[in-house]
């Protein structure tokens, strides 16, 4: 028995060591950590339990029968993050380049099934060379099993993909099916066809980083929600994200005792936000003033920048924040901003995270490119996401809210539970200048002094239809509030709505705009 136990421990140590120091040194030389080093950073110290550590492939041909390392290039298991159970798998690039074969895929399938059954989040640490070519179609079938499980788990458990190396071809679709995607500059890339294929087909020369690097997906394609400079920082942010999320769709996000007073006044907001609707300001400063301890986790910071999306806490409770950003395109809604916010709202709704919307929107971005690019479809995605959301929804109009963009940004008419406005608000079909130009076009044209007449009629229109209390008088907002009361008002409304229950019509699923 003692000899058998000694052999067991030796075998386990060999599996944990992997292919040896040389392969580890090569991994470090690429600026990357090993799979186990990454798992150590992700999980609470000493909490990781490995699954199928001694698994080996059964493939033959092309010399594979003589290379049968333990783990088969992926480490799977579970542990705790801030004391809560999380499942994970991590590609080991030192073994077959982290490529996916039949046994490798079976391990991932198992841990995905366990995560879904246990109702716990799943984190994938991706650093693989794609399908293991030597195993042929069996490897491709393995990806199919992953995609099917990603889809089955969607909206049931949080799924987080962390890109820490290359991810090419069909393998890139698994991260795209996740709720959140993290990338690291300089070491992680994602693309369907690599630079060589792009050059052979189109003649364009481009690097791996230029085609599918972290900054490309963080600011151009919108695939990555979070971009970091190194792996340690990235994985610490993953831990922070997990602390804000519930384990599954049947439980509420964790709550924490909050030292930041719920009734804290926001006196600085009157100075942060100019009364003049044409003057920009950074909405991030407003959000940081409102949320607990000024701390919030922004997603897609570099993409769709005219809208801000992120998770924060109010009175110790997780909330999703969607906010206009006047410093980018004056806060208009364009294709990317609409798509970004729609996706974020859907994730929050799936995991019972209340929504707070801060509105200062002049409309949708006009232009041929926007129309031909499908702003109607993409704007409808945002509209659909809000209308479909059953979580508590509270909105505040800070300054302007014009036209269809006002409706789309969680107005009372599409189901917001509580709506408020600051005394600087202008809720209208369009700005006074544009509206007067349409309504009084003939009168202005016939005037001896068209400019003076236009200015007079603009003032009349604003006084009649765009004063701060027009919407409140018609029940379109529940109250006009002092900006200093915003935090207390939001917390009060969310407390009242905490037990909200709303049922959607019986159906197999909706058919959202695509």
Short mmCIF file of C-alpha atoms in Angstrom, two decimals:
data_model
loop_
_atom_site.label_atom_id
_atom_site.label_comp_id
_atom_site.label_asym_id
_atom_site.label_seq_id
_atom_site.Cartn_x
_atom_site.Cartn_y
_atom_site.Cartn_z
CA UNK A 1 0.00 0.00 0.00
CA UNK A 2 2.75 2.48 0.89
CA UNK A 3 4.49 1.80 -2.43
CA UNK A 4 1.23 2.39 -4.28
CA UNK A 5 0.62 5.63 -2.42
CA UNK A 6 4.15 6.80 -3.17
CA UNK A 7 3.62 6.02 -6.87
CA UNK A 8 0.34 7.96 -6.80
CA UNK A 9 1.99 11.05 -5.35
CA UNK A 10 4.86 10.81 -7.83
CA UNK A 11 2.40 10.53 -10.73
CA UNK A 12 0.41 13.50 -9.48
CA UNK A 13 3.56 15.59 -9.12
CA UNK A 14 4.56 14.67 -12.66
CA UNK A 15 1.15 15.72 -13.97
CA UNK A 16 1.35 19.04 -12.12
CA UNK A 17 4.90 19.70 -13.30
CA UNK A 18 3.91 19.17 -16.92
CA UNK A 19 6.45 18.95 -19.73
CA UNK A 20 9.27 20.40 -17.63
CA UNK A 21 11.21 23.53 -16.80
CA UNK A 22 12.22 24.26 -20.38
CA UNK A 23 8.63 24.49 -21.56
CA UNK A 24 7.80 26.62 -18.53
CA UNK A 25 10.69 28.96 -19.27
CA UNK A 26 9.51 29.29 -22.86
CA UNK A 27 6.03 30.17 -21.67
CA UNK A 28 7.43 32.82 -19.35
CA UNK A 29 9.65 34.16 -22.16
CA UNK A 30 6.48 34.83 -24.15
CA UNK A 31 5.32 37.04 -21.29
CA UNK A 32 2.72 34.48 -20.18
CA UNK A 33 2.07 32.51 -17.01
CA UNK A 34 1.43 28.78 -16.93
CA UNK A 35 -2.08 27.38 -16.53
CA UNK A 36 -1.53 26.54 -12.87
CA UNK A 37 0.02 29.90 -12.08
CA UNK A 38 -3.07 31.53 -13.56
CA UNK A 39 -5.40 29.35 -11.52
CA UNK A 40 -3.46 30.27 -8.38
CA UNK A 41 -4.15 33.95 -9.13
CA UNK A 42 -7.83 33.35 -9.88
CA UNK A 43 -8.79 31.25 -6.88
CA UNK A 44 -8.53 31.80 -3.15
CA UNK A 45 -5.27 30.34 -1.85
CA UNK A 46 -5.37 26.55 -1.52
CA UNK A 47 -8.99 26.24 -2.64
CA UNK A 48 -8.54 24.70 -6.13
CA UNK A 49 -9.66 21.07 -6.62
CA UNK A 50 -8.53 19.55 -9.88
CA UNK A 51 -10.66 17.20 -11.95
CA UNK A 52 -9.22 14.49 -14.24
CA UNK A 53 -5.63 15.43 -13.54
CA UNK A 54 -4.41 12.07 -14.89
CA UNK A 55 -6.49 12.05 -18.09
CA UNK A 56 -4.58 11.07 -21.28
CA UNK A 57 -5.64 10.95 -24.91
CA UNK A 58 -6.18 7.67 -26.77
CA UNK A 59 -5.35 8.92 -30.25
CA UNK A 60 -2.91 7.14 -32.54
CA UNK A 61 -1.04 8.14 -35.66
CA UNK A 62 1.37 10.96 -36.43
CA UNK A 63 3.37 9.93 -33.36
CA UNK A 64 0.62 10.77 -30.88
CA UNK A 65 0.70 7.25 -29.41
CA UNK A 66 4.20 8.02 -28.13
CA UNK A 67 3.21 11.38 -26.60
CA UNK A 68 0.55 10.94 -23.95
CA UNK A 69 1.11 13.57 -21.24
CA UNK A 70 -1.20 13.80 -18.26
CA UNK A 71 -3.92 16.51 -18.33
CA UNK A 72 -3.86 16.47 -22.17
CA UNK A 73 -3.20 20.19 -22.23
CA UNK A 74 -6.03 21.52 -20.07
CA UNK A 75 -6.39 21.87 -16.29
CA UNK A 76 -9.97 21.67 -15.02
CA UNK A 77 -11.57 21.95 -11.61
CA UNK A 78 -13.24 24.18 -9.07
CA UNK A 79 -12.32 26.41 -6.17
CA UNK A 80 -13.51 29.51 -4.38
CA UNK A 81 -13.28 33.20 -5.28
CA UNK A 82 -13.97 35.42 -2.27
CA UNK A 83 -15.29 32.27 -0.59
CA UNK A 84 -17.84 31.41 -3.30
CA UNK A 85 -17.60 28.34 -5.58
CA UNK A 86 -16.40 28.91 -9.16
CA UNK A 87 -15.56 26.33 -11.84
CA UNK A 88 -12.76 26.85 -14.36
CA UNK A 89 -10.65 25.36 -17.08
CA UNK A 90 -7.25 26.59 -18.21
CA UNK A 91 -5.44 25.64 -21.40
CA UNK A 92 -1.83 24.58 -20.83
CA UNK A 93 0.06 25.94 -23.84
CA UNK A 94 3.10 23.85 -22.85
CA UNK A 95 1.24 20.65 -23.78
CA UNK A 96 0.42 20.34 -27.49
CA UNK A 97 0.22 24.14 -27.63
CA UNK A 98 -3.00 23.93 -25.62
CA UNK A 99 -4.71 22.46 -28.71
CA UNK A 100 -8.04 20.72 -28.32
CA UNK A 101 -8.32 16.99 -28.89
CA UNK A 102 -10.96 14.43 -27.92
CA UNK A 103 -9.77 13.90 -24.32
CA UNK A 104 -9.06 17.61 -23.88
CA UNK A 105 -12.61 18.45 -25.00
CA UNK A 106 -14.13 15.75 -22.78
CA UNK A 107 -12.50 17.34 -19.73
CA UNK A 108 -13.92 20.74 -20.64
CA UNK A 109 -17.37 19.26 -21.30
CA UNK A 110 -17.32 17.62 -17.87
CA UNK A 111 -16.39 20.78 -15.97
CA UNK A 112 -18.98 22.81 -17.91
CA UNK A 113 -21.66 20.25 -17.03
CA UNK A 114 -20.59 20.33 -13.39
CA UNK A 115 -20.76 24.14 -13.29
CA UNK A 116 -24.26 24.14 -14.76
CA UNK A 117 -25.47 21.39 -12.41
CA UNK A 118 -23.98 23.12 -9.37
CA UNK A 119 -25.30 26.52 -10.42
CA UNK A 120 -21.90 28.19 -10.19
CA UNK A 121 -19.97 30.56 -12.50
CA UNK A 122 -17.61 29.19 -15.15
CA UNK A 123 -14.32 30.87 -16.04
CA UNK A 124 -12.27 29.77 -19.06
CA UNK A 125 -8.59 30.72 -19.23
CA UNK A 126 -7.91 30.50 -22.95
CA UNK A 127 -4.41 29.96 -24.35
CA UNK A 128 -4.65 27.37 -27.12
CA UNK A 129 -3.64 26.75 -30.70
CA UNK A 130 -7.08 25.60 -31.81
CA UNK A 131 -8.12 22.13 -32.90
CA UNK A 132 -5.52 19.36 -32.67
CA UNK A 133 -5.04 18.65 -36.35
CA UNK A 134 -3.63 15.16 -35.75
CA UNK A 135 -6.96 14.06 -34.25
CA UNK A 136 -8.99 15.29 -37.21
CA UNK A 137 -12.73 15.73 -37.00
CA UNK A 138 -12.87 14.45 -33.40
CA UNK A 139 -11.34 17.74 -32.33
CA UNK A 140 -13.94 19.72 -34.26
CA UNK A 141 -16.72 17.73 -32.62
CA UNK A 142 -15.21 18.68 -29.27
CA UNK A 143 -15.70 22.35 -30.09
CA UNK A 144 -19.29 21.66 -31.02
CA UNK A 145 -19.86 20.22 -27.56
CA UNK A 146 -18.40 23.34 -25.96
CA UNK A 147 -20.56 25.69 -28.05
CA UNK A 148 -23.70 23.71 -27.21
CA UNK A 149 -22.93 23.89 -23.50
CA UNK A 150 -22.11 27.61 -23.71
CA UNK A 151 -25.54 28.18 -25.21
CA UNK A 152 -27.32 25.94 -22.72
CA UNK A 153 -25.67 27.76 -19.81
CA UNK A 154 -26.36 31.23 -21.25
CA UNK A 155 -28.42 33.26 -18.80
CA UNK A 156 -28.26 30.43 -16.25
CA UNK A 157 -24.73 30.80 -14.85
CA UNK A 158 -22.23 33.61 -15.45
CA UNK A 159 -19.67 32.64 -18.11
CA UNK A 160 -16.40 34.57 -18.27
CA UNK A 161 -13.77 34.04 -20.99
CA UNK A 162 -10.24 35.25 -20.23
CA UNK A 163 -8.05 35.43 -23.33
CA UNK A 164 -4.42 34.88 -22.37
CA UNK A 165 -2.97 33.64 -25.64
CA UNK A 166 -4.00 32.89 -29.22
CA UNK A 167 -7.55 31.89 -30.11
CA UNK A 168 -8.15 31.28 -33.81
CA UNK A 169 -10.76 29.79 -36.09
CA UNK A 170 -13.91 28.23 -34.67
CA UNK A 171 -12.39 28.31 -31.18
CA UNK A 172 -13.13 32.05 -31.05
CA UNK A 173 -16.86 31.41 -30.96
CA UNK A 174 -16.85 30.01 -27.43
CA UNK A 175 -15.61 33.30 -25.90
CA UNK A 176 -18.12 35.16 -28.06
CA UNK A 177 -20.90 33.10 -26.45
CA UNK A 178 -19.75 34.07 -22.94
CA UNK A 179 -21.20 36.92 -20.89
CA UNK A 180 -17.87 38.73 -20.44
CA UNK A 181 -14.56 38.61 -22.33
CA UNK A 182 -11.20 39.74 -20.92
CA UNK A 183 -8.02 40.21 -22.98
CA UNK A 184 -4.36 41.03 -22.23
CA UNK A 185 -2.37 43.37 -24.45
CA UNK A 186 0.54 41.89 -26.36
CA UNK A 187 -0.17 38.22 -25.65
CA UNK A 188 -3.79 37.46 -26.53
CA UNK A 189 -5.31 37.52 -30.00
CA UNK A 190 -8.61 36.36 -31.46
CA UNK A 191 -9.54 35.97 -35.11
CA UNK A 192 -11.42 33.61 -37.40
CA UNK A 193 -8.77 33.66 -40.14
CA UNK A 194 -5.17 34.58 -39.36
CA UNK A 195 -2.92 37.17 -41.04
CA UNK A 196 -1.55 34.66 -43.55
CA UNK A 197 -5.01 33.75 -44.81
CA UNK A 198 -6.05 37.40 -44.89
CA UNK A 199 -3.01 38.24 -46.99
CA UNK A 200 -3.48 35.33 -49.40
CA UNK A 201 -7.16 36.16 -49.97
CA UNK A 202 -7.16 39.96 -49.85
CA UNK A 203 -3.51 40.91 -50.30
CA UNK A 204 -3.58 42.98 -47.10
CA UNK A 205 -0.60 42.61 -44.78
CA UNK A 206 -1.37 42.80 -41.07
CA UNK A 207 0.14 41.51 -37.84
CA UNK A 208 -1.52 39.16 -35.39
CA UNK A 209 -1.93 42.03 -32.93
CA UNK A 210 -3.26 44.40 -35.59
CA UNK A 211 -5.79 41.82 -36.77
CA UNK A 212 -7.10 40.50 -33.48
CA UNK A 213 -5.20 41.97 -30.54
CA UNK A 214 -6.68 43.18 -27.29
CA UNK A 215 -6.94 46.84 -28.29
CA UNK A 216 -8.60 45.92 -31.59
CA UNK A 217 -11.29 43.90 -29.84
CA UNK A 218 -11.58 46.41 -27.02
CA UNK A 219 -12.08 49.49 -29.22
CA UNK A 220 -12.97 48.41 -32.77
CA UNK A 221 -14.90 45.12 -32.83
CA UNK A 222 -16.37 45.26 -29.32
CA UNK A 223 -15.61 41.56 -28.70
CA UNK A 224 -13.62 42.26 -25.52
CA UNK A 225 -15.29 44.00 -22.61
CA UNK A 226 -12.12 44.35 -20.54
CA UNK A 227 -8.53 44.98 -21.69
CA UNK A 228 -5.52 44.80 -19.35
CA UNK A 229 -1.77 45.22 -19.51
CA UNK A 230 -0.79 42.03 -17.64
CA UNK A 231 -2.26 38.75 -16.50
CA UNK A 232 -2.14 39.44 -12.76
CA UNK A 233 -4.14 42.67 -13.15
CA UNK A 234 -6.55 40.92 -15.50
CA UNK A 235 -7.26 38.00 -13.17
CA UNK A 236 -7.69 40.33 -10.19
CA UNK A 237 -10.35 42.15 -12.20
CA UNK A 238 -12.05 38.80 -12.95
CA UNK A 239 -12.19 38.17 -9.20
CA UNK A 240 -13.75 41.62 -8.72
CA UNK A 241 -16.35 40.94 -11.41
CA UNK A 242 -17.28 37.62 -9.79
CA UNK A 243 -17.83 39.41 -6.48
CA UNK A 244 -20.54 41.51 -8.16
CA UNK A 245 -22.38 38.61 -9.84
CA UNK A 246 -24.76 35.99 -8.44
CA UNK A 247 -23.76 32.33 -8.81
CA UNK A 248 -26.73 31.64 -11.09
CA UNK A 249 -30.05 33.01 -12.31
CA UNK A 250 -31.98 31.62 -9.33
CA UNK A 251 -30.08 33.64 -6.74
CA UNK A 252 -29.57 37.34 -6.15
CA UNK A 253 -26.16 39.00 -6.37
CA UNK A 254 -24.26 39.08 -3.06
CA UNK A 255 -24.91 42.05 -0.80
CA UNK A 256 -22.42 43.68 1.53
CA UNK A 257 -22.56 45.92 4.56
CA UNK A 258 -21.94 49.40 3.25
CA UNK A 259 -20.11 52.09 5.19
CA UNK A 260 -21.08 54.71 2.59
CA UNK A 261 -24.30 56.29 3.99
CA UNK A 262 -27.41 55.67 1.91
CA UNK A 263 -28.55 59.23 2.58
CA UNK A 264 -25.27 60.85 1.61
CA UNK A 265 -25.98 64.04 -0.32
CA UNK A 266 -24.39 64.73 -3.70
CA UNK A 267 -23.78 68.45 -3.43
CA UNK A 268 -20.92 68.36 -5.95
CA UNK A 269 -23.24 67.30 -8.79
CA UNK A 270 -24.60 70.83 -9.21
CA UNK A 271 -21.08 71.90 -10.16
CA UNK A 272 -20.10 68.75 -12.06
CA UNK A 273 -22.98 68.99 -14.54
CA UNK A 274 -23.36 72.30 -16.43
CA UNK A 275 -26.91 73.59 -16.82
CA UNK A 276 -26.15 74.46 -20.46
CA UNK A 277 -27.11 71.35 -22.42
CA UNK A 278 -24.46 72.06 -25.05
CA UNK A 279 -21.55 71.92 -22.60
CA UNK A 280 -19.96 68.46 -22.15
CA UNK A 281 -18.99 66.81 -18.86
CA UNK A 282 -17.69 63.37 -17.90
CA UNK A 283 -20.56 61.15 -16.78
CA UNK A 284 -18.04 58.88 -15.05
CA UNK A 285 -17.61 61.57 -12.40
CA UNK A 286 -21.37 61.55 -11.81
CA UNK A 287 -21.46 57.76 -11.48
CA UNK A 288 -18.53 57.76 -9.06
CA UNK A 289 -20.26 60.39 -6.95
CA UNK A 290 -23.45 58.30 -6.73
CA UNK A 291 -22.27 54.71 -6.17
CA UNK A 292 -20.88 53.17 -2.99
CA UNK A 293 -17.34 54.42 -2.27
CA UNK A 294 -17.06 55.76 -5.84
CA UNK A 295 -16.25 52.24 -7.09
CA UNK A 296 -17.65 50.82 -10.32
CA UNK A 297 -16.49 48.28 -12.90
CA UNK A 298 -16.91 49.63 -16.42
CA UNK A 299 -17.25 47.27 -19.36
CA UNK A 300 -16.39 48.04 -23.01
CA UNK A 301 -14.68 51.26 -21.97
CA UNK A 302 -13.16 51.82 -25.42
CA UNK A 303 -16.09 50.79 -27.63
CA UNK A 304 -19.46 52.45 -28.17
CA UNK A 305 -18.11 55.29 -26.04
CA UNK A 306 -21.16 57.57 -26.15
CA UNK A 307 -22.80 55.22 -23.63
CA UNK A 308 -21.22 53.98 -20.40
CA UNK A 309 -22.05 50.54 -18.99
CA UNK A 310 -20.80 48.95 -15.80
CA UNK A 311 -21.51 47.27 -12.48
CA UNK A 312 -21.46 49.05 -9.13
CA UNK A 313 -23.14 48.89 -5.73
CA UNK A 314 -25.76 51.12 -4.17
CA UNK A 315 -26.38 50.54 -0.46
CA UNK A 316 -24.31 47.35 -0.74
CA UNK A 317 -26.46 45.91 -3.56
CA UNK A 318 -25.15 45.25 -7.08
CA UNK A 319 -26.66 47.42 -9.80
CA UNK A 320 -26.06 47.75 -13.53
CA UNK A 321 -25.46 51.33 -14.68
CA UNK A 322 -26.25 52.53 -18.21
CA UNK A 323 -25.45 56.18 -18.79
CA UNK A 324 -25.12 58.70 -21.61
CA UNK A 325 -21.59 60.08 -22.03
CA UNK A 326 -21.69 63.73 -23.17
CA UNK A 327 -17.92 63.84 -23.79
CA UNK A 328 -18.29 61.35 -26.67
CA UNK A 329 -20.40 62.42 -29.64
CA UNK A 330 -22.38 64.60 -27.21
CA UNK A 331 -23.91 61.40 -25.80
CA UNK A 332 -25.85 60.40 -28.92
CA UNK A 333 -26.85 56.79 -29.52
CA UNK A 334 -25.05 55.22 -32.47
CA UNK A 335 -24.81 51.64 -33.72
CA UNK A 336 -22.04 50.55 -31.36
CA UNK A 337 -23.45 52.29 -28.29
CA UNK A 338 -26.88 50.76 -28.87
CA UNK A 339 -25.47 47.28 -29.30
CA UNK A 340 -23.20 47.63 -26.28
CA UNK A 341 -25.98 48.79 -23.96
CA UNK A 342 -28.45 46.19 -25.24
CA UNK A 343 -26.08 43.34 -24.50
CA UNK A 344 -25.26 44.69 -21.05
CA UNK A 345 -28.93 45.13 -20.15
CA UNK A 346 -29.66 41.54 -21.19
CA UNK A 347 -26.87 40.21 -18.98
CA UNK A 348 -28.09 42.24 -16.01
CA UNK A 349 -31.66 41.08 -16.53
CA UNK A 350 -30.59 37.44 -16.80
CA UNK A 351 -28.84 37.61 -13.43
CA UNK A 352 -31.35 39.71 -11.45
CA UNK A 353 -29.21 42.85 -11.38
CA UNK A 354 -31.33 46.05 -11.10
CA UNK A 355 -30.75 48.72 -13.73
CA UNK A 356 -30.02 52.40 -13.14
CA UNK A 357 -30.10 54.60 -16.25
CA UNK A 358 -28.65 58.11 -16.28
CA UNK A 359 -29.97 60.03 -19.28
CA UNK A 360 -28.51 63.01 -21.14
CA UNK A 361 -29.14 62.09 -24.76
CA UNK A 362 -29.73 64.42 -27.74
CA UNK A 363 -30.92 61.66 -30.07
CA UNK A 364 -29.61 59.03 -32.45
CA UNK A 365 -26.54 59.80 -34.54
CA UNK A 366 -27.58 60.96 -38.03
CA UNK A 367 -25.68 60.01 -41.14
CA UNK A 368 -25.61 57.81 -44.22
CA UNK A 369 -23.13 55.39 -42.63
CA UNK A 370 -25.36 54.93 -39.61
CA UNK A 371 -28.49 54.37 -41.68
CA UNK A 372 -26.80 51.97 -44.08
CA UNK A 373 -25.09 50.25 -41.16
CA UNK A 374 -28.45 49.39 -39.65
CA UNK A 375 -29.01 51.94 -36.89
CA UNK A 376 -32.68 50.95 -37.01
CA UNK A 377 -31.85 47.32 -36.23
CA UNK A 378 -29.24 48.15 -33.61
CA UNK A 379 -31.34 50.81 -31.93
CA UNK A 380 -34.17 48.29 -31.81
CA UNK A 381 -31.86 45.90 -29.94
CA UNK A 382 -31.55 48.45 -27.14
CA UNK A 383 -35.28 49.07 -27.14
CA UNK A 384 -35.99 45.33 -27.04
CA UNK A 385 -33.53 44.73 -24.19
CA UNK A 386 -35.13 47.37 -21.98
CA UNK A 387 -38.70 46.33 -22.79
CA UNK A 388 -37.85 42.69 -22.12
CA UNK A 389 -36.09 43.33 -18.79
CA UNK A 390 -38.07 42.40 -15.68
CA UNK A 391 -35.53 43.53 -13.05
CA UNK A 392 -36.11 46.77 -11.11
CA UNK A 393 -35.46 49.73 -13.43
CA UNK A 394 -34.88 53.30 -12.28
CA UNK A 395 -33.95 56.18 -14.58
CA UNK A 396 -32.89 59.78 -14.06
CA UNK A 397 -32.89 62.50 -16.73
CA UNK A 398 -30.03 64.86 -15.89
CA UNK A 399 -30.40 67.38 -18.71
CA UNK A 400 -31.78 66.63 -22.14
CA UNK A 401 -33.71 63.66 -23.49
CA UNK A 402 -34.87 64.15 -27.06
CA UNK A 403 -36.91 62.15 -29.53
CA UNK A 404 -36.73 58.41 -29.95
CA UNK A 405 -33.54 58.28 -27.90
CA UNK A 406 -35.51 59.52 -24.88
CA UNK A 407 -38.00 56.69 -25.32
CA UNK A 408 -35.27 54.08 -25.79
CA UNK A 409 -33.21 55.11 -22.74
CA UNK A 410 -35.61 53.42 -20.30
CA UNK A 411 -38.41 55.95 -20.29
CA UNK A 412 -41.55 55.34 -18.27
CA UNK A 413 -43.44 54.44 -21.44
CA UNK A 414 -41.30 51.34 -22.07
CA UNK A 415 -41.57 50.05 -18.52
CA UNK A 416 -39.17 51.89 -16.21
CA UNK A 417 -40.47 51.39 -12.66
CA UNK A 418 -39.37 54.77 -11.31
CA UNK A 419 -38.35 57.82 -13.32
CA UNK A 420 -36.86 61.05 -12.05
CA UNK A 421 -35.50 64.26 -13.52
CA UNK A 422 -33.24 67.06 -12.40
CA UNK A 423 -34.56 70.64 -12.59
CA UNK A 424 -32.34 71.20 -15.64
CA UNK A 425 -34.13 68.53 -17.69
CA UNK A 426 -35.50 69.07 -21.18
CA UNK A 427 -37.67 66.17 -22.34
CA UNK A 428 -38.98 66.83 -25.83
CA UNK A 429 -39.35 65.57 -29.38
CA UNK A 430 -36.25 67.55 -30.34
CA UNK A 431 -34.23 70.58 -29.29
CA UNK A 432 -36.00 73.92 -29.20
CA UNK A 433 -34.00 75.32 -32.14
CA UNK A 434 -34.87 72.42 -34.40
CA UNK A 435 -38.48 72.25 -33.27
CA UNK A 436 -39.08 75.98 -33.78
CA UNK A 437 -37.54 75.72 -37.23
CA UNK A 438 -40.13 73.09 -38.16
CA UNK A 439 -43.21 74.42 -36.37
CA UNK A 440 -42.71 78.09 -37.27
CA UNK A 441 -40.95 77.68 -40.59
CA UNK A 442 -43.35 79.86 -42.58
CA UNK A 443 -43.62 82.56 -39.92
CA UNK A 444 -39.83 82.85 -39.71
CA UNK A 445 -39.47 82.97 -43.51
CA UNK A 446 -42.12 85.70 -43.83
CA UNK A 447 -40.60 87.87 -41.10
CA UNK A 448 -38.74 91.10 -41.83
CA UNK A 449 -36.06 89.93 -39.40
CA UNK A 450 -36.01 86.10 -39.62
CA UNK A 451 -33.18 85.68 -37.12
CA UNK A 452 -34.81 87.78 -34.41
CA UNK A 453 -38.13 86.06 -35.05
CA UNK A 454 -36.50 82.67 -34.84
CA UNK A 455 -34.86 83.53 -31.51
CA UNK A 456 -38.15 84.79 -30.10
CA UNK A 457 -40.06 81.69 -31.20
CA UNK A 458 -37.37 79.38 -29.86
CA UNK A 459 -37.75 81.01 -26.44
CA UNK A 460 -41.53 80.69 -26.65
CA UNK A 461 -41.35 77.03 -27.62
CA UNK A 462 -38.89 76.28 -24.81
CA UNK A 463 -41.02 78.10 -22.24
CA UNK A 464 -44.22 76.38 -23.38
CA UNK A 465 -43.13 72.80 -24.05
CA UNK A 466 -39.62 72.29 -22.68
CA UNK A 467 -39.65 73.68 -19.17
CA UNK A 468 -38.35 71.31 -16.46
CA UNK A 469 -41.81 70.49 -15.08
CA UNK A 470 -43.58 69.74 -18.36
CA UNK A 471 -42.91 65.99 -18.10
CA UNK A 472 -43.75 65.87 -14.39
CA UNK A 473 -47.07 67.64 -14.96
CA UNK A 474 -48.01 64.91 -17.44
CA UNK A 475 -46.82 62.01 -15.30
CA UNK A 476 -43.91 61.16 -17.59
CA UNK A 477 -41.52 61.38 -14.64
CA UNK A 478 -42.38 60.56 -11.05
CA UNK A 479 -40.63 63.53 -9.54
CA UNK A 480 -38.23 66.38 -10.21
CA UNK A 481 -35.40 66.09 -7.68
CA UNK A 482 -32.52 68.14 -6.38
CA UNK A 483 -29.29 66.64 -7.83
CA UNK A 484 -27.98 66.43 -4.26
CA UNK A 485 -30.76 63.92 -3.50
CA UNK A 486 -29.95 61.57 -6.38
CA UNK A 487 -28.12 58.84 -4.45
CA UNK A 488 -30.74 58.72 -1.69
CA UNK A 489 -33.55 58.72 -4.26
CA UNK A 490 -32.04 55.85 -6.25
CA UNK A 491 -31.44 53.76 -3.12
CA UNK A 492 -34.95 54.42 -1.85
CA UNK A 493 -36.53 53.36 -5.13
CA UNK A 494 -34.39 50.23 -5.40
CA UNK A 495 -35.24 49.23 -1.82
CA UNK A 496 -38.94 49.54 -2.62
CA UNK A 497 -38.52 47.48 -5.80
CA UNK A 498 -36.30 44.76 -4.31
CA UNK A 499 -39.14 42.25 -4.23
CA UNK A 500 -40.40 43.14 -7.71
CA UNK A 501 -41.82 40.20 -9.66
CA UNK A 502 -42.86 40.44 -13.30
CA UNK A 503 -43.82 37.66 -15.68
CA UNK A 504 -43.37 37.80 -19.43
CA UNK A 505 -45.98 36.20 -21.73
CA UNK A 506 -45.69 32.45 -22.14
CA UNK A 507 -43.51 31.76 -25.16
CA UNK A 508 -40.62 29.61 -26.25
CA UNK A 509 -38.45 32.71 -26.66
CA UNK A 510 -38.67 36.16 -28.14
CA UNK A 511 -37.30 37.13 -31.53
CA UNK A 512 -35.01 40.09 -30.84
CA UNK A 513 -33.66 42.27 -33.66
CA UNK A 514 -30.37 41.00 -35.09
#
